Amino acid sequence: PIMVLGIIAAGGIFFFTVMLDPLLSRFLTQGLENVFEAKCDIRGFHLGLIRFRISISSLTVANRDAPMTNLFETGRLEIRLKPQAVLRGKVYIEEIRADGLQFGTARTTSGALPQYAARIAARKEKPPAPPLVDLAKFDAQGLLNQEFDKLASPKAFDAAVSAYNEARSRWEAQYASANAKVTDIQEQSRPLMATNVNNLRTPEEIGKFVADVNAFTKTLEGARDEVTTIVSGVEQDLRTAQTLERTAREALESDMNHLKDYLDLGSGSALGALEPTIHAMLSDEAENYISYGRMALDGLEKIKALQAMVPKSEPKPDKVVYKGRDVHFPTSAYPVFYLEKMASDFVLKEWNWAFELRSVSSDPDISNRPTELDLGLTELGSSGRLARFSGSADFRTNANTYFKALVSGDNFSLNVKNQLTQIGIGGFSGNTGFSVNFSGGRRGAVSAGGDIRIRDPLLTDPVGTIAEAVAEAVADFAAVELGIQYEHPVSGNDKFTLSSNLMDLIKNAIQRAVQKYLRQAQAAIEKALMDR
């Protein structure tokens, strides 16, 4: 018995000291690969059974959608487990401390897994922004060609012309038929009109003449009815066509005002020309972060799905129940997986990073808290740049808000060049502070809004009357303030709008700069549209 006990003890020691760490490391690797759908590399895994602590030398998870890039990688990790939950077969992580955390680092080998395909969304072609109008070289025909598809009057006039043409083709054949009948009636009437009734002597002659008159009368009545139908139909079609013509003339006036709006920034059309460009710039910069957010939500959904894989058991009574010698005491419920906190605070490339992830649960209804993430980024140099992110995702059954986030930053330099050349501005620079918020509902609606403040703004190499006026106005301003609002409803089209404190200032500058061109430009617009 002593030898058997010694063999068992030696086997247990061998298993826990040699075999346990590789097995657990493999299980953890498979779990992370199932969640992130990409290769995971864990080095230096060790489980301390006495203190229920796990240490990992490094952890790397590849990006499913970019296999040659890491989704994230960390330095040394210290994981503190909750013993009560572990002894009941649950993974309850009280805290993870990471020495370093980096996103988007390059890989030397592909991180793709054969069973998971990359989900790369097709990029939408972004329409080019229309150039700001240069009134000194104003091209009314060019503006008309640019905006022609947006105008309502061409389609309205086409509809009116089609109505006239359809009425003509509809009644042309019947008109010809009625005209032929009139000719026949004239031919039929000649013998009757030439008959001298005094010469009708016999009853047969009188009867024949009366029959001819009756037949001729019926022919006249048929022709009258056909002409009446034609006249009534033509009048109705004519009223329809005239109504369409009036609508077209009203649309023409509205289209004329739309084209003239481009000569007045205060109308909003000129600022509208800037919106597609700014939208495209923001989309390009935010696209990578949005993809990270989407993958994070997918991962949290997969962790939640772990709970559904566990066999259901009968719930224990909340109250103490005595049944013979059996006593059921109420106990705390633990989800299959729960991460209470993961935190990291480190310096990387002259930046002080702060990272904290809280309440990641496979059953959010048990933990009764949303998953929360806080990021902080502060530069150690003299520029004082800083950025903050605070977000949460709520997977509880009765939660209305699916996710929300707040991003803020200050002292970031802005230097935009190539993106604005198409609207006649060589570059735009300044010192930027911003605050942006996002939120999403369960049914798929998303909204975002924020404020951007650009201190010491400067426009370089403006081309055109309006661009030059904008550059002069911006140079006199201490700070440019932009308000941005984006809405993605459950049904309908997305909305993207801009507002700025420069509106009135730029409007006045433009009015002064273009007054001598304004009347000539308006006349040119009217002539181009009327000719078209």
Coordinates of C-alpha atoms in Angstrom, one line a residue:
P1 CA 0.0 0.0 0.0
I2 CA 2.8 2.4 0.8
M3 CA 4.3 1.8 -2.7
V4 CA 1.0 2.2 -4.4
L5 CA 0.4 5.5 -2.5
G6 CA 3.9 6.6 -3.4
I7 CA 3.3 5.9 -7.1
I8 CA 0.0 7.7 -7.0
A9 CA 1.6 10.7 -5.2
A10 CA 4.5 10.7 -7.7
G11 CA 2.0 10.6 -10.6
G12 CA 0.0 13.4 -9.2
I13 CA 3.1 15.5 -8.6
F14 CA 4.3 14.8 -12.2
F15 CA 0.9 15.7 -13.6
F16 CA 0.5 18.9 -11.7
T17 CA 4.1 20.0 -12.2
V18 CA 4.8 18.9 -15.8
M19 CA 1.5 18.1 -17.6
L20 CA -1.0 20.5 -16.1
D21 CA 0.4 23.8 -17.5
P22 CA 0.7 22.6 -21.1
L23 CA -2.8 21.1 -21.0
L24 CA -4.4 24.3 -19.6
S25 CA -2.3 26.4 -22.0
R26 CA -3.7 24.4 -24.9
F27 CA -7.3 24.7 -23.6
L28 CA -6.9 28.4 -23.2
T29 CA -5.4 28.7 -26.7
Q30 CA -8.3 26.8 -28.2
G31 CA -10.8 29.0 -26.3
L32 CA -9.3 32.2 -27.5
E33 CA -9.1 31.0 -31.1
N34 CA -12.8 30.1 -31.0
V35 CA -13.6 33.5 -29.7
F36 CA -11.4 35.6 -32.0
E37 CA -11.3 33.2 -35.0
A38 CA -7.6 33.6 -35.5
K39 CA -4.3 32.1 -34.2
C40 CA -3.4 32.6 -30.6
D41 CA 0.1 32.1 -29.2
I42 CA 0.7 31.7 -25.4
R43 CA 4.1 31.5 -23.9
G44 CA 5.3 30.8 -20.4
F45 CA 1.9 29.6 -18.9
H46 CA 2.0 28.6 -15.3
L47 CA -0.8 27.9 -12.8
G48 CA 0.0 28.4 -9.0
L49 CA -2.4 26.1 -7.2
I50 CA -1.8 27.5 -3.8
R51 CA -2.7 31.1 -4.6
F52 CA -4.9 30.3 -7.6
R53 CA -2.8 32.6 -9.8
I54 CA -1.9 32.2 -13.5
S55 CA 1.1 33.8 -15.0
I56 CA 1.8 34.1 -18.8
S57 CA 5.0 35.5 -20.3
S58 CA 3.3 36.8 -23.5
L59 CA 0.0 36.5 -25.3
T60 CA -0.5 37.2 -29.0
V61 CA -3.9 37.0 -30.9
A62 CA -3.9 37.5 -34.7
N63 CA -6.4 39.7 -36.5
R64 CA -8.9 37.5 -38.4
D65 CA -9.6 40.1 -41.1
A66 CA -5.9 40.9 -41.5
P67 CA -3.9 37.7 -40.9
M68 CA -0.5 39.3 -41.1
T69 CA -1.4 41.7 -38.3
N70 CA -2.0 41.1 -34.6
L71 CA -5.3 42.0 -33.1
F72 CA -3.4 42.6 -29.9
E73 CA -0.4 41.3 -28.0
T74 CA 0.7 41.7 -24.4
G75 CA 3.8 41.3 -22.2
R76 CA 3.7 39.5 -18.9
L77 CA 0.2 38.7 -17.6
E78 CA -0.8 37.9 -14.0
I79 CA -4.3 36.4 -13.6
R80 CA -6.0 36.1 -10.2
L81 CA -8.8 33.5 -10.0
K82 CA -11.7 33.2 -7.5
P83 CA -11.2 29.9 -5.6
Q84 CA -14.9 29.4 -4.7
A85 CA -15.9 29.5 -8.4
V86 CA -13.0 27.4 -9.6
L87 CA -13.8 24.6 -7.2
R88 CA -17.4 24.6 -8.7
G89 CA -16.0 24.3 -12.2
K90 CA -16.4 28.0 -13.2
V91 CA -13.8 30.4 -14.6
Y92 CA -14.1 33.5 -12.4
I93 CA -11.2 35.9 -13.0
E94 CA -11.0 38.6 -10.4
E95 CA -8.2 40.6 -12.1
I96 CA -5.7 40.4 -14.9
R97 CA -2.7 42.7 -14.9
A98 CA -0.8 43.2 -18.1
D99 CA 2.7 44.8 -18.3
G100 CA 2.2 45.8 -22.0
L101 CA -0.6 45.9 -24.5
Q102 CA -0.2 46.7 -28.2
F103 CA -2.7 46.8 -31.0
G104 CA -2.1 46.2 -34.7
T105 CA 1.5 45.0 -34.6
A106 CA 2.9 43.1 -37.6
R107 CA 3.3 39.3 -37.7
T108 CA 6.0 37.3 -39.4
T109 CA 3.6 34.4 -40.2
S110 CA -0.1 34.3 -41.1
G111 CA -2.5 34.2 -38.2
A112 CA -5.4 32.8 -40.3
L113 CA -7.2 29.6 -39.3
P114 CA -8.6 27.4 -42.1
Q115 CA -12.0 27.0 -40.5
Y116 CA -12.5 30.8 -40.2
A117 CA -12.7 33.1 -43.2
A118 CA -11.8 36.8 -43.1
R119 CA -14.8 39.1 -43.1
I120 CA -13.8 42.0 -45.2
A121 CA -16.6 44.4 -46.0
A122 CA -16.7 45.7 -49.5
R123 CA -15.6 49.3 -49.6
K124 CA -18.2 51.7 -51.0
E125 CA -17.1 54.0 -53.7
K126 CA -17.1 57.5 -52.3
P127 CA -18.4 60.2 -54.7
P128 CA -16.1 63.1 -55.3
A129 CA -17.0 66.3 -53.6
P130 CA -18.1 69.1 -55.9
P131 CA -15.6 72.0 -56.1
L132 CA -16.4 75.3 -54.4
V133 CA -17.5 77.9 -57.0
D134 CA -14.9 80.3 -58.3
L135 CA -17.1 83.3 -59.4
A136 CA -14.2 85.0 -61.1
K137 CA -14.1 82.1 -63.5
F138 CA -17.7 81.1 -63.1
D139 CA -18.9 78.3 -65.4
A140 CA -22.7 78.2 -65.2
Q141 CA -22.9 75.3 -67.6
G142 CA -20.4 73.4 -65.6
L143 CA -22.4 73.9 -62.4
L144 CA -25.6 72.9 -64.3
N145 CA -24.0 69.7 -65.5
Q146 CA -22.7 68.9 -62.0
E147 CA -26.2 69.4 -60.4
F148 CA -28.4 68.3 -63.3
D149 CA -29.3 64.9 -61.9
K150 CA -30.5 66.6 -58.7
L151 CA -32.9 68.9 -60.5
A152 CA -36.7 68.2 -60.6
S153 CA -37.8 70.5 -63.4
P154 CA -36.2 68.4 -66.3
K155 CA -38.1 65.3 -65.2
A156 CA -41.3 67.4 -64.7
F157 CA -41.1 69.0 -68.2
D158 CA -40.5 65.5 -69.7
A159 CA -43.6 64.3 -67.9
A160 CA -45.6 67.2 -69.3
V161 CA -44.3 66.7 -72.9
S162 CA -45.0 63.0 -72.6
A163 CA -48.6 63.8 -71.5
Y164 CA -49.1 66.0 -74.6
N165 CA -47.6 63.4 -76.9
E166 CA -49.6 60.5 -75.4
A167 CA -52.8 62.5 -75.8
R168 CA -52.0 63.3 -79.4
S169 CA -51.2 59.6 -80.2
R170 CA -54.3 58.4 -78.2
W171 CA -56.8 60.6 -80.1
E172 CA -55.1 60.9 -83.5
A173 CA -56.6 57.7 -84.9
Q174 CA -60.1 58.5 -83.5
Y175 CA -59.9 62.0 -85.0
A176 CA -59.0 60.5 -88.4
S177 CA -61.9 58.1 -88.1
A178 CA -64.4 60.8 -87.1
N179 CA -63.1 63.0 -90.0
A180 CA -63.6 60.2 -92.4
K181 CA -67.2 59.8 -91.1
V182 CA -67.8 63.5 -91.6
T183 CA -66.8 63.0 -95.3
D184 CA -69.1 60.0 -95.6
I185 CA -71.9 62.0 -94.1
Q186 CA -71.4 64.7 -96.5
E187 CA -71.5 62.2 -99.4
Q188 CA -74.6 60.6 -97.9
S189 CA -76.4 63.9 -97.4
R190 CA -76.1 65.0 -101.1
P191 CA -78.8 62.7 -102.5
L192 CA -81.1 63.5 -99.6
M193 CA -80.6 67.2 -99.9
A194 CA -81.2 67.0 -103.7
T195 CA -84.5 65.2 -103.3
N196 CA -87.6 67.2 -104.0
V197 CA -90.3 65.9 -101.7
N198 CA -93.0 67.3 -104.0
N199 CA -91.9 64.6 -106.5
L200 CA -92.6 61.8 -104.1
R201 CA -95.9 60.3 -105.3
T202 CA -96.2 56.7 -104.4
P203 CA -96.2 55.2 -100.8
E204 CA -93.1 53.2 -101.8
E205 CA -91.1 56.3 -102.7
I206 CA -92.2 58.1 -99.5
G207 CA -91.3 55.0 -97.3
K208 CA -87.9 54.7 -98.9
F209 CA -87.2 58.4 -98.4
V210 CA -88.3 58.2 -94.7
A211 CA -86.1 55.2 -94.2
D212 CA -83.1 57.0 -95.8
V213 CA -83.7 60.0 -93.5
N214 CA -83.9 57.7 -90.4
A215 CA -80.7 56.0 -91.4
F216 CA -79.0 59.3 -92.0
T217 CA -80.2 60.5 -88.6
K218 CA -78.7 57.5 -86.8
T219 CA -75.4 58.1 -88.7
L220 CA -75.4 61.7 -87.5
E221 CA -76.1 60.7 -83.9
G222 CA -73.3 58.1 -84.0
A223 CA -70.9 60.7 -85.4
R224 CA -72.1 63.3 -82.8
D225 CA -71.4 60.8 -79.9
E226 CA -68.0 59.9 -81.2
V227 CA -67.0 63.6 -81.6
T228 CA -68.4 64.3 -78.1
T229 CA -66.3 61.5 -76.7
I230 CA -63.2 62.8 -78.5
V231 CA -63.7 66.3 -77.3
S232 CA -64.3 65.3 -73.7
G233 CA -61.2 63.0 -73.7
V234 CA -59.0 65.6 -75.3
E235 CA -60.2 68.2 -72.8
Q236 CA -59.4 65.9 -69.8
D237 CA -56.0 64.9 -71.2
L238 CA -55.3 68.6 -71.9
R239 CA -56.1 69.5 -68.3
T240 CA -53.7 66.8 -67.1
A241 CA -50.9 68.0 -69.3
Q242 CA -51.5 71.6 -68.3
T243 CA -51.3 70.6 -64.6
L244 CA -48.0 68.8 -65.2
E245 CA -46.7 71.9 -67.1
R246 CA -47.6 74.2 -64.2
T247 CA -45.8 71.7 -61.8
A248 CA -42.8 71.8 -64.1
R249 CA -42.7 75.6 -64.1
E250 CA -42.8 75.6 -60.3
A251 CA -40.0 73.0 -60.1
L252 CA -38.0 75.2 -62.5
E253 CA -38.2 78.1 -60.0
S254 CA -37.1 75.8 -57.2
D255 CA -34.2 74.4 -59.3
M256 CA -33.1 77.9 -60.1
N257 CA -33.0 78.8 -56.4
H258 CA -31.0 75.6 -55.7
L259 CA -28.4 76.5 -58.3
K260 CA -28.2 80.1 -57.0
D261 CA -27.7 78.7 -53.5
Y262 CA -24.2 77.8 -54.5
L263 CA -23.4 81.5 -54.7
D264 CA -24.4 82.0 -51.0
L265 CA -22.7 79.9 -48.3
G266 CA -25.3 81.0 -45.9
S267 CA -27.9 78.8 -47.7
G268 CA -26.0 75.7 -46.6
S269 CA -25.3 74.3 -50.1
A270 CA -21.6 75.4 -50.1
L271 CA -21.1 73.8 -46.7
G272 CA -22.9 70.8 -48.1
A273 CA -20.2 70.5 -50.7
L274 CA -17.7 70.1 -47.9
E275 CA -19.7 67.4 -46.1
P276 CA -18.8 64.4 -48.4
T277 CA -15.1 65.2 -48.1
I278 CA -15.1 65.5 -44.4
H279 CA -17.3 62.4 -44.1
A280 CA -14.9 60.5 -46.2
M281 CA -11.9 61.7 -44.1
L282 CA -13.6 60.7 -40.9
S283 CA -14.7 57.4 -42.3
D284 CA -11.1 56.5 -43.4
E285 CA -9.7 57.4 -40.0
A286 CA -12.4 55.6 -38.0
E287 CA -12.7 52.5 -40.2
N288 CA -10.0 50.6 -38.4
Y289 CA -11.4 51.5 -34.9
I290 CA -14.9 50.5 -36.0
S291 CA -13.6 47.1 -37.1
Y292 CA -12.0 46.6 -33.7
G293 CA -15.2 47.5 -32.0
R294 CA -17.2 45.1 -34.2
M295 CA -14.8 42.2 -33.5
A296 CA -14.9 43.0 -29.8
L297 CA -18.7 42.8 -29.8
D298 CA -18.5 39.5 -31.8
G299 CA -16.1 38.1 -29.2
L300 CA -18.3 39.2 -26.3
E301 CA -21.3 37.6 -28.0
K302 CA -19.3 34.3 -28.3
I303 CA -18.4 34.4 -24.6
K304 CA -22.1 34.8 -23.8
A305 CA -22.9 31.8 -26.0
L306 CA -20.7 29.7 -23.6
Q307 CA -23.5 29.7 -21.1
A308 CA -26.0 28.1 -23.6
M309 CA -23.6 25.1 -24.0
V310 CA -23.8 24.2 -20.4
P311 CA -26.5 21.6 -19.5
K312 CA -29.4 23.1 -17.7
S313 CA -29.9 21.9 -14.1
E314 CA -32.9 22.3 -11.7
P315 CA -32.7 25.5 -9.8
K316 CA -32.0 25.2 -6.1
P317 CA -34.6 26.8 -3.7
D318 CA -33.8 30.2 -2.4
K319 CA -35.1 29.4 1.1
V320 CA -33.7 26.8 3.5
V321 CA -35.6 23.6 3.1
Y322 CA -35.4 20.7 5.5
K323 CA -36.0 17.3 4.1
G324 CA -35.0 14.5 6.5
R325 CA -31.2 15.0 7.0
D326 CA -30.8 17.0 3.7
V327 CA -30.4 20.7 4.1
H328 CA -30.2 22.9 1.0
F329 CA -28.5 26.2 1.6
P330 CA -28.7 29.1 -0.9
T331 CA -25.4 29.7 -2.7
S332 CA -24.0 32.4 -5.0
A333 CA -24.6 31.8 -8.7
Y334 CA -21.5 32.1 -11.0
P335 CA -21.5 32.3 -14.8
V336 CA -19.4 29.8 -16.7
F337 CA -16.9 32.5 -17.4
Y338 CA -16.5 35.8 -15.7
L339 CA -13.7 38.4 -15.9
E340 CA -14.1 41.0 -13.2
K341 CA -11.2 43.3 -14.3
M342 CA -8.3 43.3 -16.7
A343 CA -6.0 46.3 -16.3
S344 CA -2.7 47.5 -17.7
D345 CA -0.7 50.7 -17.2
F346 CA 2.6 51.0 -19.1
V347 CA 4.8 53.3 -21.2
L348 CA 5.3 52.6 -24.9
K349 CA 7.1 54.8 -27.3
E350 CA 6.8 58.0 -25.2
W351 CA 3.1 57.4 -24.5
N352 CA 1.7 56.4 -21.1
W353 CA -1.1 53.8 -21.7
A354 CA -3.9 53.0 -19.3
F355 CA -6.2 50.1 -20.1
E356 CA -9.0 48.6 -18.0
L357 CA -11.7 46.1 -19.0
R358 CA -14.4 45.2 -16.5
S359 CA -17.2 42.6 -16.2
V360 CA -16.8 40.2 -19.2
S361 CA -19.4 37.5 -18.5
S362 CA -20.9 34.5 -20.3
D363 CA -24.2 35.2 -18.5
P364 CA -24.6 39.0 -18.1
D365 CA -28.0 38.5 -16.3
I366 CA -26.2 36.8 -13.4
S367 CA -23.4 39.3 -13.2
N368 CA -26.0 42.1 -13.8
R369 CA -23.5 44.6 -15.2
P370 CA -22.5 45.8 -18.6
T371 CA -19.1 45.1 -20.0
E372 CA -17.0 48.3 -19.6
L373 CA -13.8 49.4 -21.2
D374 CA -11.7 52.5 -20.3
L375 CA -8.6 53.5 -22.3
G376 CA -6.3 56.4 -21.5
L377 CA -3.4 57.7 -23.6
T378 CA -1.1 60.6 -22.5
E379 CA 2.1 61.7 -24.2
L380 CA 5.1 62.2 -22.0
G381 CA 6.6 65.0 -24.1
S382 CA 6.0 68.7 -24.0
S383 CA 3.1 68.6 -26.5
G384 CA 0.7 67.3 -23.8
R385 CA -1.4 65.2 -26.2
L386 CA -4.0 63.0 -24.5
A387 CA -6.9 60.8 -25.5
R388 CA -9.6 59.0 -23.5
F389 CA -12.1 56.2 -24.4
S390 CA -14.9 55.1 -22.2
G391 CA -17.3 52.5 -23.6
S392 CA -19.7 49.8 -22.5
A393 CA -21.6 46.9 -24.1
D394 CA -24.8 45.7 -22.4
F395 CA -25.8 42.1 -23.2
R396 CA -28.4 41.8 -20.5
T397 CA -31.8 40.5 -21.6
N398 CA -33.8 43.6 -20.8
A399 CA -31.2 46.2 -21.8
N400 CA -32.3 48.8 -24.4
T401 CA -28.9 50.2 -25.3
Y402 CA -26.6 47.7 -26.9
F403 CA -23.4 49.8 -26.7
K404 CA -22.3 53.3 -26.0
A405 CA -18.9 55.0 -26.1
L406 CA -17.3 58.4 -25.5
V407 CA -14.0 59.4 -27.2
S408 CA -12.2 62.6 -26.3
G409 CA -8.8 64.1 -26.9
D410 CA -6.8 67.3 -26.9
N411 CA -3.6 68.9 -28.3
F412 CA -3.5 66.9 -31.5
S413 CA -2.1 68.6 -34.5
L414 CA -4.2 68.6 -37.6
N415 CA -2.6 68.8 -41.1
V416 CA -4.9 67.9 -44.0
K417 CA -3.5 68.2 -47.5
N418 CA -4.5 65.9 -50.3
Q419 CA -8.0 65.4 -49.2
L420 CA -9.2 69.0 -49.8
T421 CA -7.5 69.7 -53.2
Q422 CA -10.6 68.6 -55.1
I423 CA -12.6 71.4 -53.6
G424 CA -10.0 74.0 -54.2
I425 CA -8.1 74.1 -50.8
G426 CA -4.5 73.1 -50.7
G427 CA -4.3 72.3 -47.0
F428 CA -5.8 72.8 -43.6
S429 CA -3.9 72.8 -40.3
G430 CA -4.4 73.6 -36.6
N431 CA -4.3 72.3 -33.1
T432 CA -7.3 70.0 -32.4
G433 CA -9.4 69.0 -29.4
F434 CA -12.4 66.7 -29.8
S435 CA -15.2 64.8 -28.1
V436 CA -17.3 62.2 -29.9
N437 CA -20.0 59.9 -28.6
F438 CA -21.6 56.7 -30.1
S439 CA -24.6 54.7 -29.1
G440 CA -26.4 51.7 -30.6
G441 CA -29.8 50.1 -29.8
R442 CA -30.8 46.5 -29.9
R443 CA -32.7 46.8 -33.2
G444 CA -29.7 48.1 -35.1
A445 CA -30.1 51.9 -34.9
V446 CA -26.8 53.8 -34.4
S447 CA -26.2 57.4 -33.6
A448 CA -23.0 59.5 -33.2
G449 CA -22.3 63.1 -32.5
G450 CA -19.5 65.3 -31.3
D451 CA -17.6 68.5 -31.3
I452 CA -14.3 69.3 -32.8
R453 CA -12.4 72.5 -31.9
I454 CA -9.5 73.5 -34.1
R455 CA -7.3 76.2 -32.6
D456 CA -5.0 78.5 -34.7
P457 CA -6.7 77.3 -38.0
L458 CA -5.0 78.0 -41.3
L459 CA -6.1 77.3 -44.9
T460 CA -3.2 77.1 -47.4
D461 CA -3.2 77.5 -51.2
P462 CA -6.9 78.4 -51.7
V463 CA -8.1 78.3 -55.3
G464 CA -11.3 80.2 -56.3
T465 CA -13.3 83.1 -55.0
I466 CA -15.2 81.2 -52.3
A467 CA -12.1 79.3 -51.1
E468 CA -10.1 82.5 -50.9
A469 CA -12.9 84.1 -48.9
V470 CA -13.0 81.1 -46.5
A471 CA -9.2 81.3 -46.0
E472 CA -9.4 85.0 -45.1
A473 CA -12.3 84.3 -42.6
V474 CA -10.5 81.3 -41.0
A475 CA -7.3 83.4 -40.6
D476 CA -9.2 86.0 -38.5
F477 CA -10.7 83.3 -36.2
A478 CA -9.1 82.1 -33.0
A479 CA -10.7 78.6 -33.3
V480 CA -12.9 76.7 -35.6
E481 CA -15.7 74.7 -34.0
L482 CA -17.4 71.9 -35.9
G483 CA -20.4 70.0 -34.8
I484 CA -20.9 66.5 -36.3
Q485 CA -24.0 64.4 -36.2
Y486 CA -24.5 60.9 -37.7
E487 CA -27.6 58.8 -37.6
H488 CA -28.2 55.3 -38.9
P489 CA -31.9 54.5 -38.3
V490 CA -33.5 51.0 -38.3
S491 CA -35.1 51.9 -41.6
G492 CA -34.4 54.7 -44.0
N493 CA -31.2 56.5 -45.1
D494 CA -28.3 57.5 -43.0
K495 CA -27.9 61.2 -42.1
F496 CA -24.6 63.1 -41.8
T497 CA -24.7 66.8 -40.9
L498 CA -22.1 69.4 -40.1
S499 CA -22.5 72.7 -38.2
S500 CA -19.8 75.4 -37.6
N501 CA -19.3 78.7 -35.8
L502 CA -17.7 80.0 -39.1
M503 CA -21.0 80.2 -41.0
D504 CA -21.8 83.8 -40.4
L505 CA -18.2 85.0 -40.7
I506 CA -17.6 83.1 -43.9
K507 CA -21.0 84.3 -45.3
N508 CA -20.1 87.9 -44.8
A509 CA -16.6 87.5 -46.2
I510 CA -18.0 85.8 -49.3
Q511 CA -20.7 88.5 -49.8
R512 CA -18.0 91.1 -49.8
A513 CA -15.7 89.2 -52.1
V514 CA -18.3 88.1 -54.7
Q515 CA -20.7 91.1 -54.9
K516 CA -19.3 92.2 -58.3
Y517 CA -19.7 88.7 -59.7
L518 CA -23.0 87.8 -58.1
R519 CA -25.5 89.4 -60.6
Q520 CA -23.5 88.2 -63.6
A521 CA -23.3 84.6 -62.2
Q522 CA -27.0 84.5 -61.4
A523 CA -27.9 85.6 -65.0
A524 CA -25.6 83.0 -66.4
I525 CA -27.3 80.3 -64.3
E526 CA -30.7 81.4 -65.5
K527 CA -29.7 81.4 -69.1
A528 CA -27.9 78.0 -68.9
L529 CA -30.9 76.3 -67.2
M530 CA -33.5 77.8 -69.5
D531 CA -31.5 76.8 -72.6
R532 CA -31.2 73.3 -71.3

